PDB file of C-alpha atoms in Angstrom:
ATOM      1  CA  UNK A   1      24.482  36.793  19.354  1.00 95.00           C
ATOM      2  CA  UNK A   2      24.327  34.140  21.309  1.00 97.00           C
ATOM      3  CA  UNK A   3      22.062  31.226  21.310  1.00 98.00           C
ATOM      4  CA  UNK A   4      20.982  27.503  22.552  1.00 98.00           C
ATOM      5  CA  UNK A   5      19.952  24.704  19.788  1.00 98.00           C
ATOM      6  CA  UNK A   6      19.092  21.135  19.853  1.00 98.00           C
ATOM      7  CA  UNK A   7      21.182  19.184  17.249  1.00 98.00           C
ATOM      8  CA  UNK A   8      20.798  15.231  16.092  1.00 98.00           C
ATOM      9  CA  UNK A   9      23.890  13.842  18.289  1.00 98.00           C
ATOM     10  CA  UNK A  10      22.871  10.003  16.494  1.00 98.00           C
ATOM     11  CA  UNK A  11      20.994   7.865  14.681  1.00 96.00           C
ATOM     12  CA  UNK A  12      19.294   5.143  16.917  1.00 94.00           C
ATOM     13  CA  UNK A  13      19.381   2.722  14.005  1.00 85.00           C
ATOM     14  CA  UNK A  14      16.263   1.932  11.860  1.00 77.00           C
ATOM     15  CA  UNK A  15      15.355  -0.870  14.622  1.00 83.00           C
ATOM     16  CA  UNK A  16      15.524   0.442  17.476  1.00 89.00           C
ATOM     17  CA  UNK A  17      13.995   3.178  20.519  1.00 92.00           C
ATOM     18  CA  UNK A  18      15.316   6.131  20.750  1.00 95.00           C
ATOM     19  CA  UNK A  19      17.102   7.582  23.410  1.00 97.00           C
ATOM     20  CA  UNK A  20      17.680  11.182  25.281  1.00 97.00           C
ATOM     21  CA  UNK A  21      21.343  10.669  24.012  1.00 98.00           C
ATOM     22  CA  UNK A  22      20.416  11.159  20.155  1.00 98.00           C
ATOM     23  CA  UNK A  23      19.855  14.398  20.798  1.00 98.00           C
ATOM     24  CA  UNK A  24      22.103  16.820  22.372  1.00 98.00           C
ATOM     25  CA  UNK A  25      22.126  21.158  23.099  1.00 98.00           C
ATOM     26  CA  UNK A  26      24.593  22.762  22.604  1.00 98.00           C
ATOM     27  CA  UNK A  27      25.236  26.842  22.316  1.00 98.00           C
ATOM     28  CA  UNK A  28      25.754  28.421  18.902  1.00 97.00           C
ATOM     29  CA  UNK A  29      25.693  32.009  17.553  1.00 97.00           C
ATOM     30  CA  UNK A  30      23.625  33.861  14.781  1.00 97.00           C
ATOM     31  CA  UNK A  31      24.906  37.080  12.890  1.00 96.00           C
ATOM     32  CA  UNK A  32      23.849  40.482  14.763  1.00 95.00           C
ATOM     33  CA  UNK A  33      22.134  41.648  11.763  1.00 96.00           C
ATOM     34  CA  UNK A  34      19.717  40.241   9.197  1.00 97.00           C
ATOM     35  CA  UNK A  35      19.662  41.184   5.454  1.00 97.00           C
ATOM     36  CA  UNK A  36      16.528  42.018   3.439  1.00 97.00           C
ATOM     37  CA  UNK A  37      14.262  39.540   2.743  1.00 97.00           C
ATOM     38  CA  UNK A  38      14.747  37.903   6.700  1.00 98.00           C
ATOM     39  CA  UNK A  39      13.308  37.965   9.708  1.00 98.00           C
ATOM     40  CA  UNK A  40      14.636  37.538  13.055  1.00 98.00           C
ATOM     41  CA  UNK A  41      12.381  35.807  15.289  1.00 98.00           C
ATOM     42  CA  UNK A  42      11.922  34.295  19.158  1.00 98.00           C
ATOM     43  CA  UNK A  43      11.105  30.723  19.662  1.00 98.00           C
ATOM     44  CA  UNK A  44       8.365  30.256  21.699  1.00 98.00           C
ATOM     45  CA  UNK A  45       6.650  26.987  20.511  1.00 98.00           C
ATOM     46  CA  UNK A  46       7.721  24.088  18.908  1.00 98.00           C
ATOM     47  CA  UNK A  47       5.840  20.989  17.791  1.00 96.00           C
ATOM     48  CA  UNK A  48       7.199  17.257  18.559  1.00 94.00           C
ATOM     49  CA  UNK A  49       5.857  15.079  16.287  1.00 90.00           C
ATOM     50  CA  UNK A  50       5.495  11.432  15.822  1.00 85.00           C
ATOM     51  CA  UNK A  51       6.446  11.228  12.200  1.00 86.00           C
ATOM     52  CA  UNK A  52       9.980  12.968  13.957  1.00 93.00           C
ATOM     53  CA  UNK A  53      10.811   9.475  14.474  1.00 90.00           C
ATOM     54  CA  UNK A  54      11.361   8.923  10.922  1.00 88.00           C
ATOM     55  CA  UNK A  55      13.708  11.999   9.868  1.00 93.00           C
ATOM     56  CA  UNK A  56      16.269  10.467  12.996  1.00 94.00           C
ATOM     57  CA  UNK A  57      17.348   7.905  10.515  1.00 92.00           C
ATOM     58  CA  UNK A  58      19.099   8.103   7.370  1.00 91.00           C
ATOM     59  CA  UNK A  59      16.266   7.348   4.917  1.00 87.00           C
ATOM     60  CA  UNK A  60      13.401   8.505   6.237  1.00 84.00           C
ATOM     61  CA  UNK A  61      11.613   5.613   3.425  1.00 78.00           C
ATOM     62  CA  UNK A  62       9.208   8.832   2.669  1.00 78.00           C
ATOM     63  CA  UNK A  63      10.019  10.979  -0.468  1.00 78.00           C
ATOM     64  CA  UNK A  64       8.446  13.880   0.942  1.00 81.00           C
ATOM     65  CA  UNK A  65      10.531  13.875   4.530  1.00 86.00           C
ATOM     66  CA  UNK A  66      14.296  14.474   4.804  1.00 93.00           C
ATOM     67  CA  UNK A  67      16.255  13.384   7.119  1.00 94.00           C
ATOM     68  CA  UNK A  68      17.364  14.855  10.040  1.00 97.00           C
ATOM     69  CA  UNK A  69      21.716  15.106   9.759  1.00 97.00           C
ATOM     70  CA  UNK A  70      24.319  14.916  12.348  1.00 97.00           C
ATOM     71  CA  UNK A  71      25.285  17.286  14.316  1.00 97.00           C
ATOM     72  CA  UNK A  72      22.827  19.883  12.585  1.00 97.00           C
ATOM     73  CA  UNK A  73      19.933  21.216  14.227  1.00 98.00           C
ATOM     74  CA  UNK A  74      16.552  19.599  14.064  1.00 98.00           C
ATOM     75  CA  UNK A  75      13.693  21.276  13.232  1.00 98.00           C
ATOM     76  CA  UNK A  76       9.534  20.806  12.123  1.00 97.00           C
ATOM     77  CA  UNK A  77       6.632  23.295  13.083  1.00 96.00           C
ATOM     78  CA  UNK A  78       6.959  26.171  15.484  1.00 98.00           C
ATOM     79  CA  UNK A  79       6.008  29.273  16.638  1.00 98.00           C
ATOM     80  CA  UNK A  80       7.916  32.229  17.412  1.00 98.00           C
ATOM     81  CA  UNK A  81       7.219  36.719  17.700  1.00 98.00           C
ATOM     82  CA  UNK A  82       9.017  38.278  15.795  1.00 98.00           C
ATOM     83  CA  UNK A  83      11.965  40.883  16.943  1.00 98.00           C
ATOM     84  CA  UNK A  84      13.297  42.077  13.650  1.00 98.00           C
ATOM     85  CA  UNK A  85      12.220  42.208  10.307  1.00 98.00           C
ATOM     86  CA  UNK A  86      13.320  42.951   6.588  1.00 98.00           C
ATOM     87  CA  UNK A  87      10.289  41.674   5.343  1.00 98.00           C
ATOM     88  CA  UNK A  88       7.433  43.557   4.215  1.00 97.00           C
ATOM     89  CA  UNK A  89       5.421  41.231   5.033  1.00 97.00           C
ATOM     90  CA  UNK A  90       5.953  41.027   8.972  1.00 98.00           C
ATOM     91  CA  UNK A  91       6.560  43.259  11.463  1.00 98.00           C
ATOM     92  CA  UNK A  92       8.554  43.346  15.243  1.00 98.00           C
ATOM     93  CA  UNK A  93       5.649  41.917  17.718  1.00 98.00           C
ATOM     94  CA  UNK A  94       4.221  39.733  14.923  1.00 98.00           C
ATOM     95  CA  UNK A  95       3.332  36.027  15.714  1.00 98.00           C
ATOM     96  CA  UNK A  96       4.500  33.878  13.039  1.00 98.00           C
ATOM     97  CA  UNK A  97       4.713  29.981  12.201  1.00 97.00           C
ATOM     98  CA  UNK A  98       6.431  27.790   9.646  1.00 97.00           C
ATOM     99  CA  UNK A  99       6.832  24.275   9.595  1.00 93.00           C
ATOM    100  CA  UNK A 100      10.866  24.704   8.779  1.00 95.00           C
ATOM    101  CA  UNK A 101      10.986  26.108  12.294  1.00 98.00           C
ATOM    102  CA  UNK A 102      14.244  25.255  13.479  1.00 98.00           C
ATOM    103  CA  UNK A 103      14.737  24.312  17.836  1.00 98.00           C
ATOM    104  CA  UNK A 104      16.999  27.580  18.837  1.00 98.00           C
ATOM    105  CA  UNK A 105      16.070  29.941  20.923  1.00 98.00           C
ATOM    106  CA  UNK A 106      16.365  32.537  18.140  1.00 98.00           C
ATOM    107  CA  UNK A 107      16.509  31.930  14.454  1.00 98.00           C
ATOM    108  CA  UNK A 108      17.395  34.645  11.098  1.00 98.00           C
ATOM    109  CA  UNK A 109      14.470  32.742   8.899  1.00 98.00           C
ATOM    110  CA  UNK A 110      13.877  34.169   4.658  1.00 97.00           C
ATOM    111  CA  UNK A 111      10.398  35.666   5.570  1.00 97.00           C
ATOM    112  CA  UNK A 112       8.923  33.768   2.495  1.00 96.00           C
ATOM    113  CA  UNK A 113       8.954  30.815   4.610  1.00 95.00           C
ATOM    114  CA  UNK A 114       6.856  32.414   7.681  1.00 97.00           C
ATOM    115  CA  UNK A 115       3.245  32.822   8.419  1.00 96.00           C
ATOM    116  CA  UNK A 116       1.225  35.498  10.076  1.00 97.00           C
ATOM    117  CA  UNK A 117      -1.026  34.181  13.137  1.00 97.00           C
ATOM    118  CA  UNK A 118      -4.602  36.204  14.739  1.00 96.00           C
ATOM    119  CA  UNK A 119      -3.941  35.487  17.909  1.00 97.00           C
ATOM    120  CA  UNK A 120      -7.793  35.666  18.088  1.00 96.00           C
ATOM    121  CA  UNK A 121      -8.870  32.720  16.277  1.00 96.00           C
ATOM    122  CA  UNK A 122      -7.901  30.657  18.967  1.00 96.00           C
ATOM    123  CA  UNK A 123      -9.210  33.102  21.686  1.00 94.00           C
ATOM    124  CA  UNK A 124      -5.234  34.312  21.969  1.00 95.00           C
ATOM    125  CA  UNK A 125      -3.778  30.072  22.579  1.00 97.00           C
ATOM    126  CA  UNK A 126      -0.814  30.257  19.903  1.00 97.00           C
ATOM    127  CA  UNK A 127      -0.102  26.842  20.908  1.00 97.00           C
ATOM    128  CA  UNK A 128      -3.291  25.789  19.014  1.00 97.00           C
ATOM    129  CA  UNK A 129      -1.897  26.921  15.487  1.00 97.00           C
ATOM    130  CA  UNK A 130       0.413  23.405  15.768  1.00 97.00           C
ATOM    131  CA  UNK A 131      -2.187  21.659  16.986  1.00 95.00           C
ATOM    132  CA  UNK A 132      -6.030  21.988  16.803  1.00 97.00           C
ATOM    133  CA  UNK A 133      -5.858  24.776  14.406  1.00 97.00           C
ATOM    134  CA  UNK A 134      -2.800  23.775  12.999  1.00 95.00           C
ATOM    135  CA  UNK A 135      -2.162  20.312  11.191  1.00 92.00           C
ATOM    136  CA  UNK A 136      -2.863  18.175  13.432  1.00 94.00           C
ATOM    137  CA  UNK A 137      -6.267  19.628  13.232  1.00 96.00           C
ATOM    138  CA  UNK A 138      -5.805  19.724   9.371  1.00 96.00           C
ATOM    139  CA  UNK A 139      -5.004  16.003   9.546  1.00 94.00           C
ATOM    140  CA  UNK A 140      -8.185  14.967  11.741  1.00 96.00           C
ATOM    141  CA  UNK A 141     -10.186  17.284   9.912  1.00 97.00           C
ATOM    142  CA  UNK A 142      -9.702  15.729   5.967  1.00 95.00           C
ATOM    143  CA  UNK A 143      -8.950  12.386   6.848  1.00 95.00           C
ATOM    144  CA  UNK A 144     -12.360  12.531   8.101  1.00 96.00           C
ATOM    145  CA  UNK A 145     -13.943  14.517   5.218  1.00 94.00           C
ATOM    146  CA  UNK A 146     -11.470  12.770   2.147  1.00 93.00           C
ATOM    147  CA  UNK A 147     -11.324   9.046   3.274  1.00 95.00           C
ATOM    148  CA  UNK A 148     -13.593   8.344   6.047  1.00 95.00           C
ATOM    149  CA  UNK A 149     -17.253   9.275   3.582  1.00 95.00           C
ATOM    150  CA  UNK A 150     -19.046  10.348   7.071  1.00 95.00           C
ATOM    151  CA  UNK A 151     -22.569  11.157   6.676  1.00 92.00           C
ATOM    152  CA  UNK A 152     -25.414  13.176   8.594  1.00 92.00           C
ATOM    153  CA  UNK A 153     -27.927  10.140   9.344  1.00 92.00           C
ATOM    154  CA  UNK A 154     -26.359   7.160   8.264  1.00 94.00           C
ATOM    155  CA  UNK A 155     -26.220   5.923  11.510  1.00 96.00           C
ATOM    156  CA  UNK A 156     -22.267   5.226  11.396  1.00 98.00           C
ATOM    157  CA  UNK A 157     -19.650   3.915  14.594  1.00 98.00           C
ATOM    158  CA  UNK A 158     -16.303   5.487  14.428  1.00 98.00           C
ATOM    159  CA  UNK A 159     -13.523   3.683  15.796  1.00 98.00           C
ATOM    160  CA  UNK A 160     -10.015   5.744  16.848  1.00 98.00           C
ATOM    161  CA  UNK A 161      -7.152   4.339  17.878  1.00 97.00           C
ATOM    162  CA  UNK A 162      -4.501   6.283  19.367  1.00 95.00           C
ATOM    163  CA  UNK A 163      -7.378   8.761  20.503  1.00 97.00           C
ATOM    164  CA  UNK A 164      -6.008  10.366  23.562  1.00 96.00           C
ATOM    165  CA  UNK A 165      -3.060  11.757  20.998  1.00 94.00           C
ATOM    166  CA  UNK A 166      -3.344  15.491  19.743  1.00 93.00           C
ATOM    167  CA  UNK A 167      -4.654  13.933  16.250  1.00 95.00           C
ATOM    168  CA  UNK A 168      -6.978  10.903  18.062  1.00 96.00           C
ATOM    169  CA  UNK A 169      -8.540  12.973  20.425  1.00 97.00           C
ATOM    170  CA  UNK A 170      -9.844  15.993  17.478  1.00 98.00           C
ATOM    171  CA  UNK A 171     -10.563  13.450  15.353  1.00 97.00           C
ATOM    172  CA  UNK A 172     -13.530  11.626  17.790  1.00 98.00           C
ATOM    173  CA  UNK A 173     -15.268  15.097  18.275  1.00 98.00           C
ATOM    174  CA  UNK A 174     -14.736  15.757  14.285  1.00 98.00           C
ATOM    175  CA  UNK A 175     -16.401  12.868  13.283  1.00 97.00           C
ATOM    176  CA  UNK A 176     -19.008  13.256  15.875  1.00 97.00           C
ATOM    177  CA  UNK A 177     -19.202  17.307  13.774  1.00 97.00           C
ATOM    178  CA  UNK A 178     -19.608  15.187  10.495  1.00 96.00           C
ATOM    179  CA  UNK A 179     -22.305  13.197  11.603  1.00 96.00           C
ATOM    180  CA  UNK A 180     -20.642   9.763  13.220  1.00 97.00           C
ATOM    181  CA  UNK A 181     -23.869   8.675  15.743  1.00 97.00           C
ATOM    182  CA  UNK A 182     -20.987   6.998  17.745  1.00 98.00           C
ATOM    183  CA  UNK A 183     -17.632   7.304  18.520  1.00 98.00           C
ATOM    184  CA  UNK A 184     -15.283   4.667  20.323  1.00 98.00           C
ATOM    185  CA  UNK A 185     -11.279   5.719  21.511  1.00 98.00           C
ATOM    186  CA  UNK A 186      -8.949   3.485  22.111  1.00 98.00           C
ATOM    187  CA  UNK A 187      -5.844   4.734  24.450  1.00 97.00           C
ATOM    188  CA  UNK A 188      -3.249   2.926  26.513  1.00 96.00           C
ATOM    189  CA  UNK A 189      -4.491   4.434  30.180  1.00 97.00           C
ATOM    190  CA  UNK A 190      -7.529   4.344  32.541  1.00 98.00           C
ATOM    191  CA  UNK A 191      -7.171   8.080  32.784  1.00 98.00           C
ATOM    192  CA  UNK A 192      -6.534   8.805  29.263  1.00 98.00           C
ATOM    193  CA  UNK A 193     -10.193   6.561  28.255  1.00 98.00           C
ATOM    194  CA  UNK A 194     -11.987   8.828  31.042  1.00 98.00           C
ATOM    195  CA  UNK A 195     -10.971  11.908  30.282  1.00 98.00           C
ATOM    196  CA  UNK A 196     -12.074  10.748  26.211  1.00 98.00           C
ATOM    197  CA  UNK A 197     -15.224  10.124  27.353  1.00 98.00           C
ATOM    198  CA  UNK A 198     -15.801  12.929  30.643  1.00 97.00           C
ATOM    199  CA  UNK A 199     -14.061  15.468  28.458  1.00 96.00           C
ATOM    200  CA  UNK A 200     -14.020  15.185  24.321  1.00 96.00           C
ATOM    201  CA  UNK A 201     -17.477  13.356  24.093  1.00 96.00           C
ATOM    202  CA  UNK A 202     -16.810   9.797  22.303  1.00 98.00           C
ATOM    203  CA  UNK A 203     -19.409   7.104  23.989  1.00 98.00           C
ATOM    204  CA  UNK A 204     -16.678   4.373  25.177  1.00 98.00           C
ATOM    205  CA  UNK A 205     -13.103   4.361  24.874  1.00 98.00           C
ATOM    206  CA  UNK A 206     -10.759   1.382  25.473  1.00 98.00           C
ATOM    207  CA  UNK A 207      -7.790   0.996  27.537  1.00 98.00           C
ATOM    208  CA  UNK A 208      -5.926  -1.805  25.061  1.00 97.00           C
ATOM    209  CA  UNK A 209      -3.715  -2.916  28.248  1.00 96.00           C
ATOM    210  CA  UNK A 210      -6.732  -4.112  29.821  1.00 95.00           C
ATOM    211  CA  UNK A 211      -8.821  -7.211  28.578  1.00 88.00           C
ATOM    212  CA  UNK A 212      -9.396  -7.823  25.477  1.00 96.00           C
ATOM    213  CA  UNK A 213      -9.775  -5.834  23.281  1.00 97.00           C
ATOM    214  CA  UNK A 214     -12.014  -7.850  20.875  1.00 98.00           C
ATOM    215  CA  UNK A 215     -14.485  -8.459  23.562  1.00 98.00           C
ATOM    216  CA  UNK A 216     -14.727  -4.578  24.580  1.00 98.00           C
ATOM    217  CA  UNK A 217     -15.172  -3.680  21.469  1.00 98.00           C
ATOM    218  CA  UNK A 218     -18.012  -5.983  20.617  1.00 98.00           C
ATOM    219  CA  UNK A 219     -19.815  -4.833  23.480  1.00 98.00           C
ATOM    220  CA  UNK A 220     -19.015  -1.159  22.722  1.00 98.00           C
ATOM    221  CA  UNK A 221     -20.087  -1.390  18.583  1.00 98.00           C
ATOM    222  CA  UNK A 222     -22.852  -4.163  19.002  1.00 97.00           C
ATOM    223  CA  UNK A 223     -23.381  -3.257  14.644  1.00 97.00           C
ATOM    224  CA  UNK A 224     -19.904  -2.871  13.601  1.00 98.00           C
ATOM    225  CA  UNK A 225     -17.512  -0.934  12.714  1.00 98.00           C
ATOM    226  CA  UNK A 226     -18.015   1.653   9.759  1.00 98.00           C
ATOM    227  CA  UNK A 227     -14.720   4.126  10.214  1.00 98.00           C
ATOM    228  CA  UNK A 228     -11.317   3.385  11.508  1.00 98.00           C
ATOM    229  CA  UNK A 229      -9.428   6.962  11.872  1.00 97.00           C
ATOM    230  CA  UNK A 230      -6.015   4.370  12.262  1.00 95.00           C
ATOM    231  CA  UNK A 231      -2.849   6.111  14.100  1.00 92.00           C
ATOM    232  CA  UNK A 232      -1.002   3.094  15.230  1.00 90.00           C
ATOM    233  CA  UNK A 233      -1.168   0.015  12.930  1.00 89.00           C
ATOM    234  CA  UNK A 234      -0.648  -3.732  13.998  1.00 90.00           C
ATOM    235  CA  UNK A 235      -1.761  -5.956  16.392  1.00 93.00           C
ATOM    236  CA  UNK A 236      -4.548  -3.319  17.272  1.00 95.00           C
ATOM    237  CA  UNK A 237      -5.859  -2.578  14.385  1.00 95.00           C
ATOM    238  CA  UNK A 238      -5.902  -5.832  13.087  1.00 96.00           C
ATOM    239  CA  UNK A 239      -8.578  -6.464  15.625  1.00 97.00           C
ATOM    240  CA  UNK A 240     -10.568  -3.375  14.439  1.00 98.00           C
ATOM    241  CA  UNK A 241     -10.968  -4.313  10.862  1.00 98.00           C
ATOM    242  CA  UNK A 242     -11.750  -7.938  12.185  1.00 98.00           C
ATOM    243  CA  UNK A 243     -15.058  -6.240  13.241  1.00 98.00           C
ATOM    244  CA  UNK A 244     -15.171  -3.480  10.490  1.00 98.00           C
ATOM    245  CA  UNK A 245     -18.657  -3.861   8.502  1.00 98.00           C
ATOM    246  CA  UNK A 246     -18.962  -3.918   4.440  1.00 98.00           C
ATOM    247  CA  UNK A 247     -18.308  -1.323   2.062  1.00 98.00           C
ATOM    248  CA  UNK A 248     -16.481   0.393   5.190  1.00 98.00           C
ATOM    249  CA  UNK A 249     -13.662   2.646   4.807  1.00 97.00           C
ATOM    250  CA  UNK A 250     -10.486   2.926   6.869  1.00 97.00           C
ATOM    251  CA  UNK A 251      -9.192   6.287   7.459  1.00 95.00           C
ATOM    252  CA  UNK A 252      -5.125   4.947   6.990  1.00 91.00           C
ATOM    253  CA  UNK A 253      -3.566   8.320   9.724  1.00 87.00           C
ATOM    254  CA  UNK A 254      -0.401   6.628  10.610  1.00 81.00           C
ATOM    255  CA  UNK A 255       1.381   3.867  11.837  1.00 80.00           C
ATOM    256  CA  UNK A 256       3.156   4.857  15.383  1.00 72.00           C
ATOM    257  CA  UNK A 257       3.391   0.756  16.633  1.00 68.00           C
ATOM    258  CA  UNK A 258       5.654   0.809  13.792  1.00 70.00           C
ATOM    259  CA  UNK A 259       7.897   3.488  13.564  1.00 68.00           C
ATOM    260  CA  UNK A 260      10.657   1.866  15.428  1.00 68.00           C
ATOM    261  CA  UNK A 261      11.130  -1.078  12.749  1.00 68.00           C
ATOM    262  CA  UNK A 262      11.983  -1.050   9.395  1.00 69.00           C
ATOM    263  CA  UNK A 263       9.288  -2.173   7.430  1.00 63.00           C
ATOM    264  CA  UNK A 264       7.510  -0.119   4.031  1.00 64.00           C
ATOM    265  CA  UNK A 265       4.773   2.589   5.178  1.00 65.00           C
ATOM    266  CA  UNK A 266       2.228   2.114   5.098  1.00 72.00           C
ATOM    267  CA  UNK A 267       3.404  -1.707   6.618  1.00 74.00           C
ATOM    268  CA  UNK A 268       2.444  -4.444   4.506  1.00 80.00           C
ATOM    269  CA  UNK A 269      -1.068  -6.591   6.798  1.00 89.00           C
ATOM    270  CA  UNK A 270      -1.248  -9.940   7.070  1.00 92.00           C
ATOM    271  CA  UNK A 271      -3.010 -12.493   4.438  1.00 95.00           C
ATOM    272  CA  UNK A 272      -6.407 -12.764   7.105  1.00 96.00           C
ATOM    273  CA  UNK A 273      -6.437  -8.698   7.046  1.00 96.00           C
ATOM    274  CA  UNK A 274      -5.748  -8.211   3.662  1.00 96.00           C
ATOM    275  CA  UNK A 275      -8.760 -10.810   2.844  1.00 97.00           C
ATOM    276  CA  UNK A 276     -11.112  -8.829   5.356  1.00 97.00           C
ATOM    277  CA  UNK A 277     -10.482  -5.941   3.221  1.00 97.00           C
ATOM    278  CA  UNK A 278     -10.392  -7.225  -0.164  1.00 97.00           C
ATOM    279  CA  UNK A 279     -13.828  -9.453   0.831  1.00 98.00           C
ATOM    280  CA  UNK A 280     -15.757  -6.805   2.974  1.00 98.00           C
ATOM    281  CA  UNK A 281     -14.784  -4.235   0.436  1.00 98.00           C
ATOM    282  CA  UNK A 282     -12.475  -2.152   2.527  1.00 97.00           C
ATOM    283  CA  UNK A 283     -10.769   1.013   1.374  1.00 96.00           C
ATOM    284  CA  UNK A 284      -7.664   1.310   3.449  1.00 93.00           C
ATOM    285  CA  UNK A 285      -5.949   4.062   0.990  1.00 85.00           C
ATOM    286  CA  UNK A 286      -2.686   6.287   1.950  1.00 80.00           C
ATOM    287  CA  UNK A 287      -3.727   9.547   3.427  1.00 80.00           C
ATOM    288  CA  UNK A 288      -1.387  12.308   3.170  1.00 83.00           C
ATOM    289  CA  UNK A 289      -1.799  16.016   4.283  1.00 83.00           C
ATOM    290  CA  UNK A 290       0.011  17.649   2.037  1.00 81.00           C
ATOM    291  CA  UNK A 291      -2.156  16.843  -1.163  1.00 87.00           C
ATOM    292  CA  UNK A 292      -5.284  19.201   0.339  1.00 88.00           C
ATOM    293  CA  UNK A 293      -3.574  22.618   1.186  1.00 87.00           C
ATOM    294  CA  UNK A 294      -5.404  24.484  -1.158  1.00 91.00           C
ATOM    295  CA  UNK A 295      -8.234  23.856   1.331  1.00 91.00           C
ATOM    296  CA  UNK A 296      -6.313  25.107   3.961  1.00 91.00           C
ATOM    297  CA  UNK A 297      -7.261  28.771   4.999  1.00 92.00           C
ATOM    298  CA  UNK A 298     -11.235  27.801   4.824  1.00 95.00           C
ATOM    299  CA  UNK A 299     -10.601  24.929   6.812  1.00 96.00           C
ATOM    300  CA  UNK A 300      -8.431  26.394   9.422  1.00 95.00           C
ATOM    301  CA  UNK A 301     -11.156  28.636  10.138  1.00 96.00           C
ATOM    302  CA  UNK A 302     -13.389  25.909  10.347  1.00 97.00           C
ATOM    303  CA  UNK A 303     -11.039  24.037  13.345  1.00 98.00           C
ATOM    304  CA  UNK A 304     -11.356  27.575  14.931  1.00 97.00           C
ATOM    305  CA  UNK A 305     -14.874  28.468  14.591  1.00 97.00           C
ATOM    306  CA  UNK A 306     -14.978  25.438  16.576  1.00 97.00           C
ATOM    307  CA  UNK A 307     -12.799  25.596  19.402  1.00 96.00           C
ATOM    308  CA  UNK A 308     -14.473  29.132  19.862  1.00 95.00           C
ATOM    309  CA  UNK A 309     -17.708  27.497  20.374  1.00 95.00           C
ATOM    310  CA  UNK A 310     -16.420  24.889  22.911  1.00 94.00           C
ATOM    311  CA  UNK A 311     -17.418  22.362  19.998  1.00 96.00           C
ATOM    312  CA  UNK A 312     -13.727  21.397  19.648  1.00 97.00           C
ATOM    313  CA  UNK A 313     -11.979  20.625  22.866  1.00 96.00           C
ATOM    314  CA  UNK A 314      -7.915  20.655  23.675  1.00 95.00           C
ATOM    315  CA  UNK A 315      -6.204  19.237  26.392  1.00 88.00           C
TER     316      UNK A 315
END
């Protein structure tokens, strides 16, 4: 069978911005027959995520991330429909998900790598299982529950950087659902900021490319910052941390501003910011979603319930 697939054509280099030419679309073939335990699937959705920038390097800098190989097919989170199955758990027409899904139109996968999906849980919007009802939603939920120390009635203010992204937009909403009294987002365009406030229920949003971020943060968080959901790192995070209160918490989710640089993860902070963390007893612990997968089933059901009830809005 002839298929199309996307392979890694070249590496951008550790301190460079990726370009389209780093990838190559090509035709290839897969076997016409499948073996016992295998499933043939047609690809419906692929998730393209910031962490994949690290997989473009020969060394990902992380013990749990394998690098993509040159001239080999890229992979990641994917959803498809079963066309043929020789695995007891799956039948033709089932919708399935895997986090080792190759970027190709049709694939033959080991059934043990697949999970069956129930479209009704997300009102038929299958792609949500790669986002709001998938690893992205779980990252936001577990980050807040495990590292945010949010408590109902504690009158906490949460700030989210990268707030209009897949994870950030959910984190702000979940922070509110878990008990934050004020949620402020930081994003890169006026349109994104408007969506956060008008559609996602944020109290305010700051366009970091306009005006003075520190001044706007003081205006929108007059009582200081209690929980910081950090997706970006760098200068923006330094500004937020400088306005955090005593005994507060940083949810170290991502450091997107640093992914094109050859720096350790998490990136080191300046001596001035390290001093603030120490003096104010601010926690900043590495957060890895894979450590909490024993809670996956119940947490996915919680996310799906919020989606069905309209409490979690998804773009």
